[in-house]
Amino acid sequence: SVFLYYSRYVKTAKCLLGGLFISGYLFSISPVSQAVVGYLEFQYPKYNKQTVDYVLVLGGYHKSDKRFPTSSLLSQTSLMRLVEGINIHRLNPGSKLLLSGYKGRDIISKAEAMSKVAQEMGVLKSNITLATSPKDTAEEAAYWTKFIRDKSFALVTSATHMPRSVFLFQQALQSQALDADKLIPAPTVFMAKNTNLRHWRSWLPYAGNLNRFGIAWHEYLGLAWAKISK
């Protein structure tokens, strides 16, 4: 737009800048970001004490650092996913906790990081199964559906990530002629909150809203790509 402004396309540059300003404002206010995020997050209800054989927690971000306690090994999102998974595991005696994720640039995998935290929270090592090779949700779906087969399982991940995860896992189950109804979505890490639209603060730009919008946009694109490339 700066290039256009200093060329003969001044009107085009002004329109572009105006559009960017308006878009930036809309994406940074609560009513818009909450609506965009909420559409993803509330497609599936929270876990409601259904009986399951396995509790599968999808991997998130982690960072190993000897200066930190084990509780700081996981990101806030990863920790919330794990806590929800452990809660469901405890509600289903005899179930197994499945932890997933590769190591990326870290010295241990996401699955191993979650396992360390889970064991410190009282989960027996014998009740934990790890998958350290899957690099993304599609690979996690392909790996775990072969492992779980016809058993029921709770799928734990962030609420924004749940629609894409369910789609990929259902595709993997159907490709193996397995019952897709065995999958029980268990969303957590909700970002959409009740917003008082009458309060003037709701209409002020806030950086956190831009972050939420960016996360949701990533999931919309990911879901569209998953459906196109299936």
mmCIF file of C-alpha atoms in Angstrom:
data_model
loop_
_atom_site.group_PDB
_atom_site.id
_atom_site.type_symbol
_atom_site.label_atom_id
_atom_site.label_comp_id
_atom_site.label_asym_id
_atom_site.label_seq_id
_atom_site.Cartn_x
_atom_site.Cartn_y
_atom_site.Cartn_z
ATOM 1 C CA SER A 1 0.000 0.000 0.000
ATOM 2 C CA VAL A 2 2.930 2.356 0.656
ATOM 3 C CA PHE A 3 4.227 1.665 -2.848
ATOM 4 C CA LEU A 4 0.792 2.379 -4.293
ATOM 5 C CA TYR A 5 0.524 5.599 -2.277
ATOM 6 C CA TYR A 6 3.720 7.021 -3.732
ATOM 7 C CA SER A 7 2.705 6.018 -7.218
ATOM 8 C CA ARG A 8 -0.220 7.264 -9.254
ATOM 9 C CA TYR A 9 -2.612 4.810 -7.549
ATOM 10 C CA VAL A 10 -3.227 7.038 -4.534
ATOM 11 C CA LYS A 11 -6.956 6.287 -4.324
ATOM 12 C CA THR A 12 -6.302 2.554 -4.471
ATOM 13 C CA ALA A 13 -3.740 2.875 -1.694
ATOM 14 C CA LYS A 14 -6.144 4.835 0.494
ATOM 15 C CA CYS A 15 -8.895 2.268 -0.045
ATOM 16 C CA LEU A 16 -6.501 -0.548 0.814
ATOM 17 C CA LEU A 17 -5.294 1.181 3.965
ATOM 18 C CA GLY A 18 -8.860 1.943 4.954
ATOM 19 C CA GLY A 19 -9.837 -1.694 4.451
ATOM 20 C CA LEU A 20 -6.889 -2.897 6.520
ATOM 21 C CA PHE A 21 -7.769 -0.470 9.301
ATOM 22 C CA ILE A 22 -11.422 -1.541 9.386
ATOM 23 C CA SER A 23 -10.512 -5.241 9.233
ATOM 24 C CA GLY A 24 -7.968 -4.822 12.014
ATOM 25 C CA TYR A 25 -10.537 -3.083 14.176
ATOM 26 C CA LEU A 26 -13.255 -5.693 13.572
ATOM 27 C CA PHE A 27 -10.950 -8.640 14.224
ATOM 28 C CA SER A 28 -9.704 -7.078 17.475
ATOM 29 C CA ILE A 29 -13.081 -6.465 19.161
ATOM 30 C CA SER A 30 -14.791 -9.044 21.335
ATOM 31 C CA PRO A 31 -18.124 -9.454 19.479
ATOM 32 C CA VAL A 32 -16.396 -10.455 16.223
ATOM 33 C CA SER A 33 -13.566 -12.601 17.623
ATOM 34 C CA GLN A 34 -15.927 -14.383 20.029
ATOM 35 C CA ALA A 35 -18.371 -15.187 17.215
ATOM 36 C CA VAL A 36 -15.629 -16.515 14.921
ATOM 37 C CA VAL A 37 -14.084 -18.630 17.686
ATOM 38 C CA GLY A 38 -17.415 -19.723 19.151
ATOM 39 C CA TYR A 39 -18.622 -21.225 15.879
ATOM 40 C CA LEU A 40 -15.747 -23.706 16.069
ATOM 41 C CA GLU A 41 -15.741 -24.292 19.804
ATOM 42 C CA PHE A 42 -19.394 -25.158 20.358
ATOM 43 C CA GLN A 43 -19.871 -27.688 17.582
ATOM 44 C CA TYR A 44 -19.288 -30.433 20.159
ATOM 45 C CA PRO A 45 -20.424 -30.454 23.805
ATOM 46 C CA LYS A 46 -18.100 -31.045 26.724
ATOM 47 C CA TYR A 47 -17.452 -34.595 27.904
ATOM 48 C CA ASN A 48 -20.465 -35.844 29.851
ATOM 49 C CA LYS A 49 -19.255 -38.944 31.718
ATOM 50 C CA GLN A 50 -19.605 -41.342 28.791
ATOM 51 C CA THR A 51 -17.857 -44.678 29.336
ATOM 52 C CA VAL A 52 -14.656 -45.056 27.309
ATOM 53 C CA ASP A 53 -11.818 -47.557 27.053
ATOM 54 C CA TYR A 54 -9.166 -45.021 26.049
ATOM 55 C CA VAL A 55 -8.550 -41.332 26.654
ATOM 56 C CA LEU A 56 -6.528 -39.805 23.825
ATOM 57 C CA VAL A 57 -4.884 -36.432 24.427
ATOM 58 C CA LEU A 58 -3.498 -34.738 21.316
ATOM 59 C CA GLY A 59 -0.118 -33.092 21.654
ATOM 60 C CA GLY A 60 0.522 -29.373 22.013
ATOM 61 C CA TYR A 61 3.534 -27.161 22.625
ATOM 62 C CA HIS A 62 6.171 -27.922 25.258
ATOM 63 C CA LYS A 63 9.662 -26.719 26.109
ATOM 64 C CA SER A 64 12.295 -28.548 28.123
ATOM 65 C CA ASP A 65 14.296 -26.343 30.477
ATOM 66 C CA LYS A 66 16.205 -27.637 33.520
ATOM 67 C CA ARG A 67 15.499 -24.364 35.319
ATOM 68 C CA PHE A 68 11.745 -25.046 35.299
ATOM 69 C CA PRO A 69 9.706 -27.448 37.441
ATOM 70 C CA THR A 70 7.863 -30.237 35.637
ATOM 71 C CA SER A 71 4.626 -28.237 35.899
ATOM 72 C CA SER A 72 6.151 -25.637 33.535
ATOM 73 C CA LEU A 73 7.196 -28.203 30.946
ATOM 74 C CA LEU A 74 3.921 -27.838 29.037
ATOM 75 C CA SER A 75 2.298 -24.772 27.540
ATOM 76 C CA GLN A 76 -0.960 -23.606 29.098
ATOM 77 C CA THR A 77 -2.922 -25.188 26.249
ATOM 78 C CA SER A 78 -1.107 -28.521 26.536
ATOM 79 C CA LEU A 79 -1.531 -28.561 30.312
ATOM 80 C CA MET A 80 -5.270 -27.892 30.075
ATOM 81 C CA ARG A 81 -5.652 -30.697 27.529
ATOM 82 C CA LEU A 82 -3.738 -33.073 29.790
ATOM 83 C CA VAL A 83 -5.732 -32.132 32.911
ATOM 84 C CA GLU A 84 -8.993 -32.808 31.063
ATOM 85 C CA GLY A 85 -7.608 -36.123 29.834
ATOM 86 C CA ILE A 86 -6.560 -37.158 33.343
ATOM 87 C CA ASN A 87 -9.987 -36.223 34.725
ATOM 88 C CA ILE A 88 -11.711 -38.413 32.121
ATOM 89 C CA HIS A 89 -9.216 -41.216 32.733
ATOM 90 C CA ARG A 90 -10.044 -41.168 36.452
ATOM 91 C CA LEU A 91 -13.777 -41.259 35.710
ATOM 92 C CA ASN A 92 -13.187 -44.466 33.725
ATOM 93 C CA PRO A 93 -11.382 -47.020 35.920
ATOM 94 C CA GLY A 94 -9.399 -49.431 33.789
ATOM 95 C CA SER A 95 -9.047 -46.973 30.909
ATOM 96 C CA LYS A 96 -5.691 -46.143 29.324
ATOM 97 C CA LEU A 97 -4.335 -42.642 28.826
ATOM 98 C CA LEU A 98 -2.956 -42.192 25.298
ATOM 99 C CA LEU A 99 -0.525 -39.296 24.818
ATOM 100 C CA SER A 100 0.590 -38.111 21.428
ATOM 101 C CA GLY A 101 3.146 -35.900 19.723
ATOM 102 C CA TYR A 102 6.686 -35.855 18.321
ATOM 103 C CA LYS A 103 9.641 -33.950 19.727
ATOM 104 C CA GLY A 104 10.262 -31.392 16.982
ATOM 105 C CA ARG A 105 13.286 -29.361 18.094
ATOM 106 C CA ASP A 106 13.062 -30.392 21.751
ATOM 107 C CA ILE A 107 15.081 -33.153 23.418
ATOM 108 C CA ILE A 108 11.934 -35.107 24.319
ATOM 109 C CA SER A 109 8.649 -35.587 22.509
ATOM 110 C CA LYS A 110 5.358 -33.894 23.341
ATOM 111 C CA ALA A 111 4.027 -37.287 24.388
ATOM 112 C CA GLU A 112 6.938 -37.841 26.795
ATOM 113 C CA ALA A 113 6.532 -34.336 28.229
ATOM 114 C CA MET A 114 2.848 -34.952 28.937
ATOM 115 C CA SER A 115 3.681 -38.336 30.419
ATOM 116 C CA LYS A 116 6.110 -36.768 32.895
ATOM 117 C CA VAL A 117 3.498 -34.276 34.058
ATOM 118 C CA ALA A 118 0.760 -36.929 34.183
ATOM 119 C CA GLN A 119 2.879 -39.186 36.387
ATOM 120 C CA GLU A 120 3.594 -36.306 38.756
ATOM 121 C CA MET A 121 -0.175 -35.825 38.944
ATOM 122 C CA GLY A 122 -0.614 -39.407 40.073
ATOM 123 C CA VAL A 123 -1.266 -41.345 36.864
ATOM 124 C CA LEU A 124 0.417 -44.753 36.869
ATOM 125 C CA LYS A 125 3.036 -45.232 34.167
ATOM 126 C CA SER A 126 1.447 -48.604 33.363
ATOM 127 C CA ASN A 127 -1.766 -46.775 32.398
ATOM 128 C CA ILE A 128 -0.013 -44.513 29.871
ATOM 129 C CA THR A 129 0.704 -45.310 26.230
ATOM 130 C CA LEU A 130 2.783 -42.963 24.077
ATOM 131 C CA ALA A 131 2.980 -42.215 20.377
ATOM 132 C CA THR A 132 6.119 -40.162 19.689
ATOM 133 C CA SER A 133 6.189 -40.326 15.888
ATOM 134 C CA PRO A 134 3.020 -38.492 14.663
ATOM 135 C CA LYS A 135 3.847 -34.946 13.560
ATOM 136 C CA ASP A 136 0.346 -33.560 12.986
ATOM 137 C CA THR A 137 -3.313 -34.354 13.546
ATOM 138 C CA ALA A 138 -3.673 -36.388 10.366
ATOM 139 C CA GLU A 139 -0.770 -38.618 11.378
ATOM 140 C CA GLU A 140 -2.165 -38.912 14.901
ATOM 141 C CA ALA A 141 -5.509 -40.032 13.479
ATOM 142 C CA ALA A 142 -3.898 -42.646 11.233
ATOM 143 C CA TYR A 143 -1.723 -43.985 14.060
ATOM 144 C CA TRP A 144 -4.207 -44.115 16.918
ATOM 145 C CA THR A 145 -7.199 -45.510 15.031
ATOM 146 C CA LYS A 146 -5.102 -48.558 14.128
ATOM 147 C CA PHE A 147 -4.173 -48.918 17.795
ATOM 148 C CA ILE A 148 -7.636 -48.349 19.275
ATOM 149 C CA ARG A 149 -9.523 -50.354 16.649
ATOM 150 C CA ASP A 150 -13.125 -50.993 17.779
ATOM 151 C CA LYS A 151 -12.773 -49.659 21.336
ATOM 152 C CA SER A 152 -14.452 -46.465 22.519
ATOM 153 C CA PHE A 153 -12.267 -43.431 23.185
ATOM 154 C CA ALA A 154 -12.495 -39.833 24.316
ATOM 155 C CA LEU A 155 -10.660 -37.431 22.023
ATOM 156 C CA VAL A 156 -9.222 -34.540 24.033
ATOM 157 C CA THR A 157 -7.990 -31.402 22.325
ATOM 158 C CA SER A 158 -8.632 -27.667 22.224
ATOM 159 C CA ALA A 159 -12.222 -26.724 21.401
ATOM 160 C CA THR A 160 -11.133 -24.738 18.321
ATOM 161 C CA HIS A 161 -9.141 -27.740 17.101
ATOM 162 C CA MET A 162 -11.944 -30.246 17.720
ATOM 163 C CA PRO A 163 -13.898 -29.930 14.410
ATOM 164 C CA ARG A 164 -10.776 -30.630 12.342
ATOM 165 C CA SER A 165 -9.665 -33.408 14.695
ATOM 166 C CA VAL A 166 -13.045 -35.152 14.609
ATOM 167 C CA PHE A 167 -13.160 -34.933 10.820
ATOM 168 C CA LEU A 168 -9.697 -36.471 10.445
ATOM 169 C CA PHE A 169 -10.337 -39.211 13.006
ATOM 170 C CA GLN A 170 -13.689 -40.098 11.452
ATOM 171 C CA GLN A 171 -12.030 -40.317 8.057
ATOM 172 C CA ALA A 172 -9.346 -42.610 9.499
ATOM 173 C CA LEU A 173 -11.925 -44.811 11.224
ATOM 174 C CA GLN A 174 -14.083 -45.088 8.119
ATOM 175 C CA SER A 175 -11.082 -45.958 5.947
ATOM 176 C CA GLN A 176 -10.547 -48.985 8.195
ATOM 177 C CA ALA A 177 -14.267 -49.883 8.288
ATOM 178 C CA LEU A 178 -14.395 -49.072 12.007
ATOM 179 C CA ASP A 179 -17.307 -47.580 13.939
ATOM 180 C CA ALA A 180 -16.949 -43.784 13.999
ATOM 181 C CA ASP A 181 -19.513 -43.604 16.847
ATOM 182 C CA LYS A 182 -16.840 -44.969 19.186
ATOM 183 C CA LEU A 183 -15.266 -41.508 19.116
ATOM 184 C CA ILE A 184 -16.373 -39.240 21.985
ATOM 185 C CA PRO A 185 -15.265 -35.604 21.537
ATOM 186 C CA ALA A 186 -13.983 -34.015 24.757
ATOM 187 C CA PRO A 187 -13.169 -30.376 23.952
ATOM 188 C CA THR A 188 -11.309 -28.137 26.384
ATOM 189 C CA VAL A 189 -9.318 -24.845 26.357
ATOM 190 C CA PHE A 190 -12.404 -22.821 25.429
ATOM 191 C CA MET A 191 -11.663 -19.228 24.435
ATOM 192 C CA ALA A 192 -15.167 -17.962 23.571
ATOM 193 C CA LYS A 193 -16.780 -16.390 26.622
ATOM 194 C CA ASN A 194 -20.101 -14.707 27.237
ATOM 195 C CA THR A 195 -19.704 -11.113 26.066
ATOM 196 C CA ASN A 196 -21.785 -8.195 27.302
ATOM 197 C CA LEU A 197 -22.332 -6.337 24.044
ATOM 198 C CA ARG A 198 -23.804 -3.378 25.931
ATOM 199 C CA HIS A 199 -20.554 -2.707 27.738
ATOM 200 C CA TRP A 200 -18.397 -0.142 25.967
ATOM 201 C CA ARG A 201 -15.211 -2.134 26.630
ATOM 202 C CA SER A 202 -16.460 -4.892 24.322
ATOM 203 C CA TRP A 203 -16.067 -2.537 21.380
ATOM 204 C CA LEU A 204 -12.504 -1.483 22.147
ATOM 205 C CA PRO A 205 -9.627 -3.162 20.224
ATOM 206 C CA TYR A 206 -7.753 -5.760 22.252
ATOM 207 C CA ALA A 207 -4.681 -7.738 21.198
ATOM 208 C CA GLY A 208 -6.022 -10.924 22.783
ATOM 209 C CA ASN A 209 -8.950 -10.853 20.365
ATOM 210 C CA LEU A 210 -6.561 -10.727 17.420
ATOM 211 C CA ASN A 211 -4.761 -13.757 18.832
ATOM 212 C CA ARG A 212 -8.037 -15.671 19.177
ATOM 213 C CA PHE A 213 -9.036 -14.713 15.655
ATOM 214 C CA GLY A 214 -5.658 -15.919 14.341
ATOM 215 C CA ILE A 215 -6.057 -19.290 16.066
ATOM 216 C CA ALA A 216 -9.576 -19.697 14.681
ATOM 217 C CA TRP A 217 -8.509 -18.678 11.176
ATOM 218 C CA HIS A 218 -5.745 -21.286 11.263
ATOM 219 C CA GLU A 219 -8.335 -23.948 12.130
ATOM 220 C CA TYR A 220 -10.760 -22.833 9.409
ATOM 221 C CA LEU A 221 -7.986 -23.091 6.835
ATOM 222 C CA GLY A 222 -6.818 -26.434 8.248
ATOM 223 C CA LEU A 223 -10.331 -27.889 8.117
ATOM 224 C CA ALA A 224 -10.855 -26.657 4.570
ATOM 225 C CA TRP A 225 -7.554 -28.196 3.483
ATOM 226 C CA ALA A 226 -8.387 -31.497 5.213
ATOM 227 C CA LYS A 227 -11.680 -31.700 3.320
ATOM 228 C CA ILE A 228 -10.146 -30.732 -0.014
ATOM 229 C CA SER A 229 -7.252 -33.181 0.260
ATOM 230 C CA LYS A 230 -9.200 -36.168 1.627
#
